[in-house]
């Protein structure tokens, strides 16, 4: 039998070394995680004070509590388990589960910090001034059809880029405001953006609206279809809010669209909550890849443990 020649002392040592590695790594990240948790809670309290008590305004608080609980639980498991000896194979299985949980926690920490880094880098990216088209991603507008501050900032960012490119190399750009008409909206987001562009001295012949999309995937896909009708090789940049640039770029890449992105600024207390929403949206959209990676990591760990036990290498 596989368990016949196992040395329980070796099992305990291997378990302890593996769990220690994950626990110390989690402990190393703990101060940064705690700071992020506290900051997300504080910004959410400001957001609630400004915009009212709504569930979607609680994401920062929920996220902060979740990561603190995860960090504390990891260290509690570490302290409880490190001095306990193996009693039998069933208990060994329990310890395998502990290793798996700690590896998932560390993976989650790494994904959180790497996503934050990618969002910051994407939001501050400065595209080259060589573009033929600029896609403006739509979002909810006011009841009277005027632009909300977030949507206005996206259009203003696009106008600013177009002016800077014109000054840099004299090249004009075609605007593609993208966004359909919601059930509670008086017109499509694309039409509302077009009106704003015209008021800001953008020539109508340089505006092509895309008014059928209902989400970012369709924004990108349908806008690209419009671009292909004019110039399949045209260089593209898109304008959205800073917290949304990274995920929009991922979506564009998944749709096979070669483009650069840029982000307009938003209020500091709104940014964190929106960023957390984007983080979970990224997790969900890439859930298969994350599942494969987490499963692969744990399978490798368990395989090494089994080999070590079987041949008494530890």
XYZ file of C-alpha atoms in Angstrom:
314
model
C 0.000 0.000 0.000
C 1.029 3.583 -0.650
C 0.926 4.491 3.067
C 2.726 1.347 4.247
C 6.301 2.681 4.448
C 5.477 6.230 5.449
C 7.489 7.686 8.298
C 5.147 9.849 10.378
C 7.997 12.011 11.659
C 9.036 12.736 8.065
C 5.427 13.491 7.214
C 5.195 16.015 10.020
C 8.524 17.649 9.075
C 7.551 17.967 5.419
C 4.167 19.344 6.336
C 5.675 21.851 8.758
C 8.254 23.073 6.217
C 5.606 23.495 3.533
C 3.099 25.211 5.790
C 5.828 27.407 7.281
C 6.800 28.610 3.803
C 3.262 29.692 2.984
C 2.629 31.137 6.436
C 5.851 33.182 6.488
C 5.111 34.451 2.983
C 1.608 35.467 4.058
C 3.089 37.097 7.162
C 5.561 39.036 4.996
C 2.697 40.459 2.946
C 0.482 41.025 5.972
C 1.516 44.658 6.736
C 0.821 45.765 3.156
C -2.452 43.827 3.085
C -3.551 45.395 6.381
C -2.745 48.892 5.062
C -4.782 48.211 1.908
C -7.651 46.867 3.995
C -7.711 49.925 6.268
C -7.478 52.306 3.301
C -10.330 50.553 1.469
C -12.538 50.791 4.568
C -11.761 54.496 5.068
C -12.482 55.380 1.440
C -15.764 53.444 1.603
C -16.849 55.407 4.654
C -16.237 58.625 2.702
C -18.125 57.165 -0.278
C -21.117 56.261 1.885
C -21.068 59.742 3.397
C -21.104 61.324 -0.085
C -23.428 58.967 -2.008
C -25.476 57.161 0.628
C -25.671 53.690 2.129
C -25.935 51.222 -0.761
C -24.669 47.677 -1.103
C -22.313 48.468 -3.994
C -20.811 51.221 -1.823
C -19.816 48.624 0.773
C -17.402 46.623 -1.398
C -14.315 48.237 0.136
C -15.463 47.440 3.666
C -16.356 43.853 2.752
C -13.061 43.382 0.930
C -11.068 44.844 3.826
C -12.750 42.527 6.326
C -12.251 39.511 4.065
C -8.508 39.941 3.600
C -7.930 40.657 7.302
C -9.875 37.531 8.282
C -7.882 35.514 5.751
C -4.579 36.828 7.071
C -5.501 36.212 10.718
C -6.891 32.741 9.958
C -3.661 31.779 8.199
C -1.571 32.720 11.195
C -3.964 31.031 13.643
C -3.749 27.795 11.650
C 0.027 28.117 11.580
C 0.318 28.590 15.364
C -2.115 25.783 16.198
C -0.757 23.220 13.773
C 2.991 23.734 13.985
C 3.350 21.912 17.310
C 0.861 19.102 16.653
C 2.216 15.682 15.719
C 0.610 13.427 13.151
C -1.604 10.754 14.675
C -2.781 8.840 11.629
C -3.300 9.037 7.900
C -6.698 10.704 8.311
C -5.087 13.522 10.254
C -2.403 13.735 7.596
C -5.142 14.392 5.069
C -6.371 17.262 7.219
C -2.924 18.771 7.091
C -2.892 18.438 3.302
C -6.060 20.523 3.314
C -4.304 23.131 5.461
C -1.469 23.329 2.938
C -4.010 23.758 0.143
C -5.854 26.547 1.960
C -2.649 28.423 2.704
C -1.460 28.124 -0.897
C -4.808 29.543 -2.081
C -4.521 32.415 0.399
C -1.010 33.274 -0.794
C -2.172 33.030 -4.408
C -5.030 35.419 -3.624
C -2.611 37.872 -1.980
C -0.330 37.792 -5.019
C -3.249 38.270 -7.424
C -4.538 41.188 -5.357
C -1.193 43.000 -5.325
C -0.362 42.223 -8.964
C -3.798 43.418 -10.098
C -3.326 46.631 -8.132
C 0.071 47.135 -9.787
C -1.310 46.443 -13.286
C -4.227 48.818 -12.707
C -1.923 51.618 -11.600
C 0.423 51.099 -14.558
C -2.440 50.883 -17.063
C -4.193 53.952 -15.659
C -1.028 56.032 -15.990
C -0.050 54.772 -19.448
C 0.542 57.468 -22.038
C -0.309 56.256 -25.565
C 1.753 57.163 -28.613
C 0.497 60.033 -30.751
C -0.003 57.945 -33.885
C -3.636 56.891 -33.594
C -6.339 56.812 -36.249
C -9.300 56.048 -33.972
C -10.245 56.693 -30.376
C -12.976 54.592 -28.746
C -14.770 56.266 -25.833
C -16.321 53.659 -23.563
C -19.779 54.601 -22.376
C -21.273 54.426 -18.893
C -24.481 55.553 -17.247
C -25.566 59.136 -17.942
C -28.042 61.493 -16.287
C -31.809 61.198 -16.722
C -31.901 64.267 -18.982
C -29.286 62.839 -21.354
C -26.384 64.962 -20.145
C -23.106 63.370 -19.169
C -22.273 62.368 -15.617
C -18.898 63.557 -14.284
C -17.394 60.101 -14.953
C -18.616 59.955 -18.561
C -17.715 63.595 -19.191
C -14.184 62.931 -17.918
C -13.799 60.056 -20.395
C -14.843 62.262 -23.315
C -12.652 65.131 -22.115
C -9.695 62.747 -21.951
C -10.321 61.723 -25.560
C -10.597 65.357 -26.689
C -7.378 66.227 -24.876
C -5.520 63.335 -26.530
C -6.807 64.334 -29.977
C -5.621 67.919 -29.484
C -2.224 66.820 -28.214
C -1.784 64.452 -31.164
C -2.743 67.218 -33.592
C -0.176 69.522 -32.020
C 2.446 66.757 -31.979
C 2.283 65.591 -35.594
C -0.735 67.236 -37.249
C -2.651 63.949 -37.417
C -6.449 63.975 -36.999
C -8.304 61.217 -35.217
C -11.774 59.716 -35.575
C -13.876 59.554 -32.407
C -16.019 56.484 -31.767
C -18.285 57.109 -28.767
C -19.578 53.682 -27.791
C -22.654 52.829 -25.735
C -26.259 51.819 -26.315
C -29.530 53.070 -24.846
C -30.564 51.654 -21.487
C -34.208 51.116 -20.528
C -34.128 54.173 -18.276
C -32.134 56.421 -20.636
C -33.584 59.042 -22.986
C -30.979 58.381 -25.666
C -27.980 56.156 -26.268
C -24.760 56.939 -24.438
C -23.057 57.268 -27.823
C -25.496 59.968 -28.961
C -25.094 61.881 -25.702
C -21.310 61.781 -26.105
C -21.597 62.908 -29.716
C -23.593 65.967 -28.641
C -20.903 66.812 -26.121
C -18.157 66.355 -28.716
C -19.950 68.700 -31.152
C -20.279 71.340 -28.420
C -16.512 71.086 -27.961
C -15.760 71.908 -31.615
C -15.169 68.366 -32.862
C -16.180 68.092 -36.523
C -19.144 65.801 -37.124
C -17.327 64.016 -39.954
C -14.761 62.896 -37.371
C -17.403 61.205 -35.187
C -18.801 57.717 -35.775
C -21.232 56.523 -33.110
C -21.586 52.927 -31.950
C -24.974 52.802 -30.200
C -25.767 49.097 -29.849
C -23.413 47.906 -27.102
C -24.510 47.175 -23.533
C -21.177 46.223 -21.895
C -17.426 46.648 -22.328
C -17.042 43.493 -24.421
C -19.593 44.793 -26.911
C -18.090 48.303 -26.721
C -14.823 46.893 -27.992
C -16.231 44.380 -30.465
C -18.833 46.632 -32.093
C -16.466 49.606 -32.232
C -13.855 47.460 -33.936
C -16.468 46.477 -36.519
C -17.028 50.170 -37.254
C -13.285 50.697 -37.568
C -12.867 47.745 -39.936
C -15.357 49.331 -42.314
C -12.982 52.279 -42.703
C -9.462 51.005 -42.062
C -8.707 47.513 -40.769
C -5.132 48.495 -40.040
C -6.000 51.693 -38.202
C -4.250 52.315 -34.897
C -6.606 52.471 -31.928
C -6.647 54.018 -28.475
C -9.558 53.875 -26.036
C -10.603 56.279 -23.295
C -12.231 55.190 -20.047
C -11.928 55.897 -16.312
C -8.594 55.103 -14.608
C -9.884 52.115 -12.609
C -11.330 50.558 -15.789
C -8.325 50.749 -18.134
C -6.685 47.458 -17.174
C -9.803 45.283 -17.483
C -10.823 47.039 -20.705
C -7.382 46.293 -22.127
C -7.708 42.633 -21.142
C -11.117 42.483 -22.829
C -9.752 44.123 -25.987
C -6.887 41.632 -26.070
C -9.323 38.730 -25.652
C -11.287 40.061 -28.614
C -8.112 40.253 -30.712
C -8.099 44.058 -30.791
C -4.683 45.704 -30.811
C -5.024 48.984 -28.955
C -3.743 51.200 -26.175
C -5.777 52.604 -23.310
C -5.800 55.730 -21.182
C -7.721 56.645 -18.070
C -9.441 59.772 -16.819
C -9.313 60.592 -13.128
C -12.141 60.071 -10.669
C -12.716 61.018 -7.042
C -10.263 59.344 -4.679
C -12.928 57.875 -2.414
C -14.798 56.411 -5.404
C -11.659 54.986 -7.023
C -10.995 52.294 -4.392
C -14.529 50.896 -4.411
C -14.595 50.848 -8.209
C -11.165 49.207 -8.311
C -12.361 46.408 -6.029
C -15.349 45.868 -8.311
C -12.978 45.668 -11.268
C -10.766 43.228 -9.346
C -13.606 40.775 -8.785
C -14.801 41.237 -12.367
C -11.296 40.283 -13.533
C -11.310 37.220 -11.275
C -14.656 36.089 -12.657
C -13.693 36.718 -16.288
C -10.445 34.749 -15.844
C -11.898 32.142 -13.464
C -10.895 29.151 -15.588
C -7.270 30.257 -15.754
C -7.162 30.902 -12.005
C -8.725 27.523 -11.282
C -6.154 25.767 -13.452
C -3.263 27.618 -11.798
C -4.447 27.004 -8.237
C -5.165 23.347 -8.987
C -1.777 22.894 -10.644
C 0.062 24.469 -7.701
C -1.682 22.196 -5.209
C -1.239 19.081 -7.346
C 2.502 19.725 -7.548
C 2.687 20.264 -3.787
C 0.730 17.111 -3.027
C 2.732 15.092 -5.561
C 6.006 16.163 -3.946
C 4.632 15.295 -0.536
C 3.511 11.839 -1.663
C 6.866 11.106 -3.283
C 8.688 12.266 -0.177
C 6.557 10.051 2.034
C 6.710 7.025 -0.236
C 10.489 6.935 -0.544
C 11.226 8.425 2.869
C 13.224 11.265 1.308
C 12.454 13.761 4.045
